[in-house]
Coordinates of C-alpha atoms in Angstrom, one line a residue:
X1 CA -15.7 20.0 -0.3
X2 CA -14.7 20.8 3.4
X3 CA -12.3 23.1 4.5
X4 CA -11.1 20.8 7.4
X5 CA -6.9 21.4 6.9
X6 CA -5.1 18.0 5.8
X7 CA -1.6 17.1 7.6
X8 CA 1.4 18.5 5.3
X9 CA 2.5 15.1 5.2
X10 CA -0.7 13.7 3.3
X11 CA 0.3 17.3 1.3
X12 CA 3.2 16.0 0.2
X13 CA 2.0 12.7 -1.4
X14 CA -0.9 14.4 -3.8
X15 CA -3.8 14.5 -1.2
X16 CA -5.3 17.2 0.1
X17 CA -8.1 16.9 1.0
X18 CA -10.8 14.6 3.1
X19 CA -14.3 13.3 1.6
X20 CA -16.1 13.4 4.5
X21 CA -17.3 17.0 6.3
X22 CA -17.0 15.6 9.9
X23 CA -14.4 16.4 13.0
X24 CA -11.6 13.4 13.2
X25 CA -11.6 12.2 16.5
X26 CA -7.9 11.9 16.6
X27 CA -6.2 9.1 18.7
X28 CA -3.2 6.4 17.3
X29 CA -3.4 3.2 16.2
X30 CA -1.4 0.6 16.8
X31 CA -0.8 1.3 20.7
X32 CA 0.3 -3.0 20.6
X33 CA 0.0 -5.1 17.9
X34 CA -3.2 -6.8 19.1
X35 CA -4.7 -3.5 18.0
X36 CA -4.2 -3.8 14.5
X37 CA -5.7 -7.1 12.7
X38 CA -5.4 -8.2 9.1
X39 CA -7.3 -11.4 8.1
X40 CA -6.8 -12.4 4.6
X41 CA -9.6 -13.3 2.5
X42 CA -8.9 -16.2 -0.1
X43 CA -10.8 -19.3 -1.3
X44 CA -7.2 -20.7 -2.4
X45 CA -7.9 -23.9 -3.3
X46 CA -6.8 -27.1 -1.3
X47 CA -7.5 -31.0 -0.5
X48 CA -7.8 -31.5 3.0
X49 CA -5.2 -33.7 2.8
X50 CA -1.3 -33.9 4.5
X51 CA 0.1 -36.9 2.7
X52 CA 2.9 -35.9 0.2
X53 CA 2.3 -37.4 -3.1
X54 CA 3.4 -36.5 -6.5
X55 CA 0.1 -34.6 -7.4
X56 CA 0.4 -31.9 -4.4
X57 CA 3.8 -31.2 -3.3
X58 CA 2.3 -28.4 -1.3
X59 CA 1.6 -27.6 2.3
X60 CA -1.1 -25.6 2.5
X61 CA -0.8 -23.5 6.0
X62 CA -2.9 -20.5 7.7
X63 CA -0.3 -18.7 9.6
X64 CA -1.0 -16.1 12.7
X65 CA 2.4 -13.9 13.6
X66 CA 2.0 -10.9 15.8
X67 CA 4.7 -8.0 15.6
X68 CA 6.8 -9.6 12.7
X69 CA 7.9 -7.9 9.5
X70 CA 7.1 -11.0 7.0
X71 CA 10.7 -10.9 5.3
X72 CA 12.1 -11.4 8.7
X73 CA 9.2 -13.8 9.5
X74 CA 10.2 -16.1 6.3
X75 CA 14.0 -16.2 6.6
X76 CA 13.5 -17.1 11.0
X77 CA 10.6 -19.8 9.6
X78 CA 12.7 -21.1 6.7
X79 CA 15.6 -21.7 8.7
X80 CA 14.1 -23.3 11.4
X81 CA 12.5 -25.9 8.8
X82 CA 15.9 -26.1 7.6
X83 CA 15.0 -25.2 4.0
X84 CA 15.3 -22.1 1.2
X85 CA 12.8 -19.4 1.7
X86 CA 12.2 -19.6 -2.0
X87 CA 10.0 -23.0 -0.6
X88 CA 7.6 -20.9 1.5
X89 CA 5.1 -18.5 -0.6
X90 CA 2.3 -15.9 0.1
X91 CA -0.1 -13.9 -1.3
X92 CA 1.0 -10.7 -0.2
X93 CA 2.9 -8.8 2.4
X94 CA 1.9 -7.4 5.8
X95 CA 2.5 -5.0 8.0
X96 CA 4.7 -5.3 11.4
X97 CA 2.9 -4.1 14.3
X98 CA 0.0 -6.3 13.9
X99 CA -1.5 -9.2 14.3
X100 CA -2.0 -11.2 10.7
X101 CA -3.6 -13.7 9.7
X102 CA -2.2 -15.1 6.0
X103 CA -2.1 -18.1 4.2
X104 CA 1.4 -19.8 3.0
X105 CA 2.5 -22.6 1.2
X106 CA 5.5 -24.8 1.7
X107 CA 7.3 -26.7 -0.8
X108 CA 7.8 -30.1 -0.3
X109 CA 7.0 -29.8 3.4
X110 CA 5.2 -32.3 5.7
X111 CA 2.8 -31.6 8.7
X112 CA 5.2 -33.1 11.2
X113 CA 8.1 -30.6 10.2
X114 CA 5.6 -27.7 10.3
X115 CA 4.9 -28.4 13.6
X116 CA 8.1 -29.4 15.6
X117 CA 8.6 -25.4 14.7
X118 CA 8.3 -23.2 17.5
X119 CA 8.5 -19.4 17.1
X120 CA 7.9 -16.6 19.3
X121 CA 4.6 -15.7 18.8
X122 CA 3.5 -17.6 15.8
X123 CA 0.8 -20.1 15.3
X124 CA 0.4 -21.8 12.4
X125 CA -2.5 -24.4 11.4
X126 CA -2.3 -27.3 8.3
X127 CA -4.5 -27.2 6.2
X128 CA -3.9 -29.2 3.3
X129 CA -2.1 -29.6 0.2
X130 CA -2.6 -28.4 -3.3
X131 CA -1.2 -29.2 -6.9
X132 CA 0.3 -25.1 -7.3
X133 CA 1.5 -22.9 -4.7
X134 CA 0.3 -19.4 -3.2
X135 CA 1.7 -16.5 -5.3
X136 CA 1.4 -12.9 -4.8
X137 CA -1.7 -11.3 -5.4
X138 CA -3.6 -14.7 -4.7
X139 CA -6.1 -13.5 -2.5
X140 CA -9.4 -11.1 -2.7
X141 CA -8.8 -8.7 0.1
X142 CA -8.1 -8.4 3.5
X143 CA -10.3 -8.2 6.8
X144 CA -9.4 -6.0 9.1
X145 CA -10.5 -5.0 12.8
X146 CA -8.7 -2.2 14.2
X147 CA -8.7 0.1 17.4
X148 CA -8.3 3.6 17.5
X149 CA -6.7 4.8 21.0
X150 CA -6.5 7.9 22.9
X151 CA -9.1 9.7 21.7
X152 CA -9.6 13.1 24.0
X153 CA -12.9 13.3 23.0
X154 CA -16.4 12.6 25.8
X155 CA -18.1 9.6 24.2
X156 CA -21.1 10.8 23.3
X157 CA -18.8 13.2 20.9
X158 CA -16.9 10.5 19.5
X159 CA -19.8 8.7 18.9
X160 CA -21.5 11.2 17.1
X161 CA -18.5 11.9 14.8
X162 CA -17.7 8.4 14.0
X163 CA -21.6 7.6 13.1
X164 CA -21.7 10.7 10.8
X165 CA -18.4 10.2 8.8
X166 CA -20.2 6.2 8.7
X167 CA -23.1 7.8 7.1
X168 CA -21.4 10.0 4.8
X169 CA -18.8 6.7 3.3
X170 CA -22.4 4.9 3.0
X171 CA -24.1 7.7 0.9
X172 CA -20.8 7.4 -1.3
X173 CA -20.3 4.1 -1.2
X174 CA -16.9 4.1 -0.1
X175 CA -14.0 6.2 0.1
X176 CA -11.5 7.6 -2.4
X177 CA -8.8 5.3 -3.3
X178 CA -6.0 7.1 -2.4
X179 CA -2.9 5.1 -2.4
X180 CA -1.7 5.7 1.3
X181 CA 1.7 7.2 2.9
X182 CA 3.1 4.0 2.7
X183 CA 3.6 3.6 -0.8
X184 CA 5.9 6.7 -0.4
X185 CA 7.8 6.1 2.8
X186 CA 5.9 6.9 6.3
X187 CA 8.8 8.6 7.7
X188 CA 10.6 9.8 4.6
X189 CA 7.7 10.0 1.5
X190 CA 9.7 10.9 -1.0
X191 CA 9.8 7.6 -3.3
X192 CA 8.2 9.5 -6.2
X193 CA 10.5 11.9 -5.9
X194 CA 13.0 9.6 -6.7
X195 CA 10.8 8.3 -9.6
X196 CA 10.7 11.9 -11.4
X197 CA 14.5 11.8 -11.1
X198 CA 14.7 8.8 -12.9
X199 CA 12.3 9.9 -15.2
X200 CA 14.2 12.9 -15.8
X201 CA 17.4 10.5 -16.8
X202 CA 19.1 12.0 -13.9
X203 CA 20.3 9.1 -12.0
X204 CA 23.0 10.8 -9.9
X205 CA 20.3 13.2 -8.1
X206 CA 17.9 10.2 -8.0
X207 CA 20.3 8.0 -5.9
X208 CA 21.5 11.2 -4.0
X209 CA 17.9 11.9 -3.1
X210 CA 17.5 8.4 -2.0
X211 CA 20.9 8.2 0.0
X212 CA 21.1 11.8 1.3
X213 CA 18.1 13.9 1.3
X214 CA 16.9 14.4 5.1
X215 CA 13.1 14.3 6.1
X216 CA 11.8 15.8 9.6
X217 CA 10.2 12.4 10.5
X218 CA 13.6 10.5 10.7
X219 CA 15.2 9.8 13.4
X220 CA 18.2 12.4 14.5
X221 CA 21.3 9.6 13.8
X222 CA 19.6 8.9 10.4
X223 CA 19.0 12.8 9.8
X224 CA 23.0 13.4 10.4
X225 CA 24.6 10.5 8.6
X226 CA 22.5 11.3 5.6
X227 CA 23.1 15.4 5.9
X228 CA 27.3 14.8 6.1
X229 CA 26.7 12.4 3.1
X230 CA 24.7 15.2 1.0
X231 CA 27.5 17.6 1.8
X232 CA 30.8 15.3 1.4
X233 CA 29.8 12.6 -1.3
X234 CA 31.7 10.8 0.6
X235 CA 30.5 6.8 -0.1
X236 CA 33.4 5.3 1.9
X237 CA 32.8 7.2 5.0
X238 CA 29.2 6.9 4.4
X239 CA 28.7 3.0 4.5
X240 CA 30.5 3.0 7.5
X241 CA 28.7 5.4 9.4
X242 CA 24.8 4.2 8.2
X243 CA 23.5 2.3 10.5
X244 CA 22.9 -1.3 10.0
X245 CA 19.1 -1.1 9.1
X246 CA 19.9 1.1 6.2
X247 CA 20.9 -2.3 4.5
X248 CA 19.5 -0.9 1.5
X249 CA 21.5 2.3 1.4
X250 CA 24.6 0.6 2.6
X251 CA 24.0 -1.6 -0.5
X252 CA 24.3 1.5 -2.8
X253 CA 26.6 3.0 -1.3
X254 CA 29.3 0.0 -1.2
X255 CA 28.2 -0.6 -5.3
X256 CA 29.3 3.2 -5.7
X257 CA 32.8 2.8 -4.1
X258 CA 33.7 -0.6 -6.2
X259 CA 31.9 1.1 -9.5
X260 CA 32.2 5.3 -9.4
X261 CA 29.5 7.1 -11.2
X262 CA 27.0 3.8 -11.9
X263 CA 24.1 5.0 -10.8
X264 CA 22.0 2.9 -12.8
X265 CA 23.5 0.1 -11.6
X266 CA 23.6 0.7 -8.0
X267 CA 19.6 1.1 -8.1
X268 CA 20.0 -2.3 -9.9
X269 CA 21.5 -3.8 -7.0
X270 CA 18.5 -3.2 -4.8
X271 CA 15.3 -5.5 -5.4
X272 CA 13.5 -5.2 -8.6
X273 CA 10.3 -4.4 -6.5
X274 CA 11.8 -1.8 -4.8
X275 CA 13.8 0.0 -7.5
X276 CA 10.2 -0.1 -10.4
X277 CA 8.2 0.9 -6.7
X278 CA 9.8 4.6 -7.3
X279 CA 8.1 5.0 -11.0
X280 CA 5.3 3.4 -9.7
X281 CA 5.4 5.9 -6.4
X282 CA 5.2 8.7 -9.0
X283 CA 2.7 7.3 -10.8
X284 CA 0.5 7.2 -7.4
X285 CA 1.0 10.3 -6.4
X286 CA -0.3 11.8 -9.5
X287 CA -3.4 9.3 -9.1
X288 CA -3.6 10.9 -5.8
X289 CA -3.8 15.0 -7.6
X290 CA -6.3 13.8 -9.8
X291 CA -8.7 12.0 -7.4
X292 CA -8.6 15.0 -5.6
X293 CA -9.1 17.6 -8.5
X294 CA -12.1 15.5 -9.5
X295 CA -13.5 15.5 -5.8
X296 CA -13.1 19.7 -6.1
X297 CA -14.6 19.8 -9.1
X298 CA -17.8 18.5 -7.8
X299 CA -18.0 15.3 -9.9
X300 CA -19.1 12.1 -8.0
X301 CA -16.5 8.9 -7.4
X302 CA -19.9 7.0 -8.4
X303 CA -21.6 8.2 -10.9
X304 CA -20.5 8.7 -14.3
X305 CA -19.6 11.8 -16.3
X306 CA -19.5 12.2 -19.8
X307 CA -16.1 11.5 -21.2
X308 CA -14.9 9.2 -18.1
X309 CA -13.4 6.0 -18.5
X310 CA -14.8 3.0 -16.6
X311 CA -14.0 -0.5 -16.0
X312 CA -15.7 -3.7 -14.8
X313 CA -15.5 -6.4 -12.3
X314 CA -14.0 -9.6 -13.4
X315 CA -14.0 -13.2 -12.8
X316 CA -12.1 -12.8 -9.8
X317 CA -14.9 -10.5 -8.3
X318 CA -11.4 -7.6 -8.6
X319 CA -12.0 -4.5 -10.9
X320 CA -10.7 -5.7 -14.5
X321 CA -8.5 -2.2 -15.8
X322 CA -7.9 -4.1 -18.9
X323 CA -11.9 -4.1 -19.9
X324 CA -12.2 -0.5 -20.1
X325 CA -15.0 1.8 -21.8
X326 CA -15.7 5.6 -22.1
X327 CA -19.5 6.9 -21.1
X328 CA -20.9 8.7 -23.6
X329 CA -24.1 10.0 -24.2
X330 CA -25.6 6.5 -25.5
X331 CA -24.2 4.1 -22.7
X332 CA -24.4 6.4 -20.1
X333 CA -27.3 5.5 -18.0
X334 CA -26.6 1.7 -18.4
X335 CA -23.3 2.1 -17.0
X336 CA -24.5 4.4 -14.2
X337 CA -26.7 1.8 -13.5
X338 CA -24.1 -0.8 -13.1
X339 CA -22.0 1.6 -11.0
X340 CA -24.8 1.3 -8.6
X341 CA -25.0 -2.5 -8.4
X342 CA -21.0 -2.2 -8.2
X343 CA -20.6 -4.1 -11.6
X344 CA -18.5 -0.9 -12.8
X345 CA -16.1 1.5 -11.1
X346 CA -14.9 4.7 -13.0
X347 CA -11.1 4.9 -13.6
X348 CA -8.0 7.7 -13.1
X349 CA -4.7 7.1 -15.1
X350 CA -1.5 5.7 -13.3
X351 CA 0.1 7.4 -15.8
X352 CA 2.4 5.5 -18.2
X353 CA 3.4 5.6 -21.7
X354 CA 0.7 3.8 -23.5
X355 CA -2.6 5.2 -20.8
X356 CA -5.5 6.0 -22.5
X357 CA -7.2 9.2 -20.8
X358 CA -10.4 10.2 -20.5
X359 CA -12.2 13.1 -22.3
X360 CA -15.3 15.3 -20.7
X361 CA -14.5 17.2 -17.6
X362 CA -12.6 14.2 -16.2
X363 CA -10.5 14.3 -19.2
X364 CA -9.5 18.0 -18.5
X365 CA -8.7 17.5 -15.0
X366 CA -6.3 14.4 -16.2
X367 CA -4.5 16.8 -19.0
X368 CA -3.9 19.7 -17.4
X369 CA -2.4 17.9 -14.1
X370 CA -0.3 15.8 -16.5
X371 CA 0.8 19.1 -18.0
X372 CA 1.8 20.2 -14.9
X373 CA 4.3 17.5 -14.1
X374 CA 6.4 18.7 -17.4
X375 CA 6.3 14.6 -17.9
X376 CA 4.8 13.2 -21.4
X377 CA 3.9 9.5 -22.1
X378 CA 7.3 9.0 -23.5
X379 CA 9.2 10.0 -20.4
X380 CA 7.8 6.7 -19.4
X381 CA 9.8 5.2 -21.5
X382 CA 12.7 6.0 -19.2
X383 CA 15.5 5.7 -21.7
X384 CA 17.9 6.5 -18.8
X385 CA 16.7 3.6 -17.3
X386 CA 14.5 1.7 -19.4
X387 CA 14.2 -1.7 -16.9
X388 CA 11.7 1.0 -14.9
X389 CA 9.7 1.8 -17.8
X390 CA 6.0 1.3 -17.6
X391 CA 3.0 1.5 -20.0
X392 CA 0.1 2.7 -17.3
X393 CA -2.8 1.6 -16.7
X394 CA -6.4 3.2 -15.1
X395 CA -7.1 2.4 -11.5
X396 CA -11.0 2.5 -9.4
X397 CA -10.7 6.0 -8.0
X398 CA -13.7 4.6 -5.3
X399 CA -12.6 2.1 -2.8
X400 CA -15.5 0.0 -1.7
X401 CA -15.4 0.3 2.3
X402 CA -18.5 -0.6 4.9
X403 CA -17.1 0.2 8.4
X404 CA -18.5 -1.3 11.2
X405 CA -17.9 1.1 14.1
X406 CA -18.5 1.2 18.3
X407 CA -17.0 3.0 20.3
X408 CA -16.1 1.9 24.1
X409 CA -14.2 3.1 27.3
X410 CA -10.0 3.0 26.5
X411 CA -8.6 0.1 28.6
X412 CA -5.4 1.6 28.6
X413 CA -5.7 5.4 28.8
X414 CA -7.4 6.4 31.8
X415 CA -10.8 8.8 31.1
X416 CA -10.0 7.9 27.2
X417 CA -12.1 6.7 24.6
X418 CA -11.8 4.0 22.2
X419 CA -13.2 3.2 18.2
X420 CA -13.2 0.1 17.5
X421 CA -13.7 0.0 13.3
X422 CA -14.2 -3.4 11.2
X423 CA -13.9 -3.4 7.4
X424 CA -13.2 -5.6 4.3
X425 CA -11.0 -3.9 1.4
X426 CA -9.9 -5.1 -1.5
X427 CA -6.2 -6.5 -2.3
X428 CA -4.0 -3.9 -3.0
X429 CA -5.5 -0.9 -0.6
X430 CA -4.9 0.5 2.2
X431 CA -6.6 0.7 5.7
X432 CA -5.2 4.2 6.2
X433 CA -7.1 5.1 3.1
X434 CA -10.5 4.2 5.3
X435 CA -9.3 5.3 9.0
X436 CA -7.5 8.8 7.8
X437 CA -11.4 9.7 7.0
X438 CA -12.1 8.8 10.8
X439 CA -9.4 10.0 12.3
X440 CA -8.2 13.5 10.5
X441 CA -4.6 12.8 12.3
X442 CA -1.2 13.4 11.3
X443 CA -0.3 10.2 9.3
X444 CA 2.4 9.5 11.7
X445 CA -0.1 8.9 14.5
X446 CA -1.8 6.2 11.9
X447 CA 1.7 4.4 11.1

């Protein structure tokens, strides 16, 4: 492995280290919005067909929003059809400061309504109706084409770098699947903190944590509000004094004043995907040690080992973690030969209370970081807590990447250069994962 140094920040999250042995060429993305895209890939069925009948209730629609968070996208475009945003469904969330491209469906909804709409930078297109509506995790992936600005670099070095680091994703066939600084907070990564306090059963520090630990990336109001809090424990004073984005603390907070002391149920108050998102934060950041362990030990993302656990593609073209197998020494050459036609993808444990591991050097490197955590499979259990408890399952530890990459004069930073990058990913990855390889920035300059 390379000794090029990894931000403290990617520390922090269980990755330390990069799986290319090229110089990052720096820069920050997302200068504007246009600099970020995200198409969504789906073959979502639909009839080409905008007359309501009692067969497809659905509008089908193929929505293109620059610079809006999509909860605050739904709630403006729900109330401006004049209808519950429970009607409007997607396949999955997207990121703010960027231009996406995503499919929804409306309930009930005609073509005429859908257009009379006008928002601020939002265009959407009909394109049918269907019998079912768009739910998450209906989609294969996600395009993306993305800039990379203000890159110090001459030209001819940039281009040098970016077509090595190219090269050396090729030879592997992708890039390890690290789950990125988002799952953990891009400013303040320390959901799976969180998770080992609940996990621990101690649901005061885990809600402290959340409410009132202070990270270097927040902003100076946030840091103080949250450091008088730490001190004082003082909820009343505290919800008046976070400021009104902090909806999510201020929601705690005000549960603790009317109910003293229930923790449990002032994590309960948030959203269910947000409170089981700190186990699960956990989870990912032990995914993220092990990945790296396996990378140190010199043991390839795609080719098999003895002892290591694989799974296959599925019907939906997605790897399958619920058909796995083990390679041993019978099996092992078929599989590695379906590893190479990307029929089979070897697997790490998001650690739960039912995950099987693997055995073989792979299996090692799972034990001994599991022992490390002081956690056993029934800690996943969380008795303390027991609505966040969650069995495991493997993941890919190879995410599947083939970057298209020029790189051109910066438009906007005078004597600058630009990288232009286009890639397809699978649902449930992260672009970071891809670029960080590219770039070897802090992960603040890639938020």
């Amino acid at each position: 492995m390379n000794n090029i140094q990894v931000p403290a920040l990617e520390k922090e999250i269980g990755i330390d280290l990069y799986s290319t042995d090229t110089p990052g060429v720096k820069g920050f993305l997302r200068y504007r919005p246009e600099d970020f895209k995200v198409t969504e890939i789906s073959n979502y069925s639909y009839e080409e067909n905008d007359v309501i009948d009692k067969n497809r209730r659905y509008l089908m629609t193929e929505v293109t929003k620059t610079n809006w968070d999509t909860n605050h996208f739904l709630k403006a475009y729900s109330s401006a059809l004049g209808i519950s945003h429970k009607r409007v469904t997607y396949a999955g969330t997207k990121d703010k400061k960027a231009v996406t491209v995503q499919k929804m469906s409306l309930y009930d909804v005609t073509k005429e309504q859908v257009e009379n709409v006008r928002l601020k930078d939002v265009s959407v297109r009909v394109l049918g109706r269907s019998q079912n509506p768009i739910g998450l995790g209906d989609l294969e992936g996600n395009e993306f084409e993305i800039i990379i600005r203000n890159i110090d670099l001459p030209a001819d070095e940039t281009k040098a770098a970016v077509d090595q680091t190219t090269a050396e994703i090729q030879k592997a066939g992708g890039v390890p699947n690290f789950f990125g600084i988002q799952r953990f907070g891009a400013k303040r990564p320390l959901t799976h903190l969180v998770g080992a306090d609940i996990l621990k059963g101690d649901l005061e520090k885990a809600v402290m944590r959340y409410l009132a630990e202070v990270h270097p990336g927040e902003p100076e109001d946030t840091k103080d509000v949250r450091a008088r809090l730490g001190e004082s424990k003082d909820f009343k004073r505290a919800v008046a004094e976070f400021p009104a984005h902090l909806g999510h603390e201020k929601a705690l907070l005000s549960h603790l004043i009317a109910r003293p002391g229930d923790y449990k149920g002032a994590f309960m108050i948030l959203p269910k995907n947000l409170y089981t998102m700190f186990i699960h934060a956990y989870q990912s950041w032990l995914f993220n040690r092990i990945i790296c362990e396996r990378l140190r030990s010199g043991l390839s993302l795609n080719a098999a080992a003895l002892g290591d656990i694989v799974c296959y593609r599925g019907k939906d073209k997605m790897p399958d973690s619920g058909r796995l197998e083990k390679v041993d020494a019978e099996n092992i050459d078929g599989i590695n030969a379906l590893l190479k036609r990307k029929r089979a993808f070897i697997t790490a444990p998001l650690f739960g209370s039912e995950t099987p591991l693997a055995d073989g050097p792979m299996g090692e490197i799972e034990r001994r970081l599991i022992e490390e955590t002081g956690f056993t499979a029934e800690d996943f259990k969380a008795p303390a807590f027991p609505e966040v408890a969650s069995k495991g399952l493997r993941k890919e530890i190879l995410l599947e990447a083939e970057p298209a990459v020029s790189v051109e004069p910066d438009e906007f930073f005078e004597g600058k250069t630009a990288v232009v990058l286009g890639f397809k990913l699978p649902r449930g990855s992260y672009a970071t994962t891809v670029l960080r390889e590219y770039m070897k920035a802090d992960p603040l300059d890639m938020s």
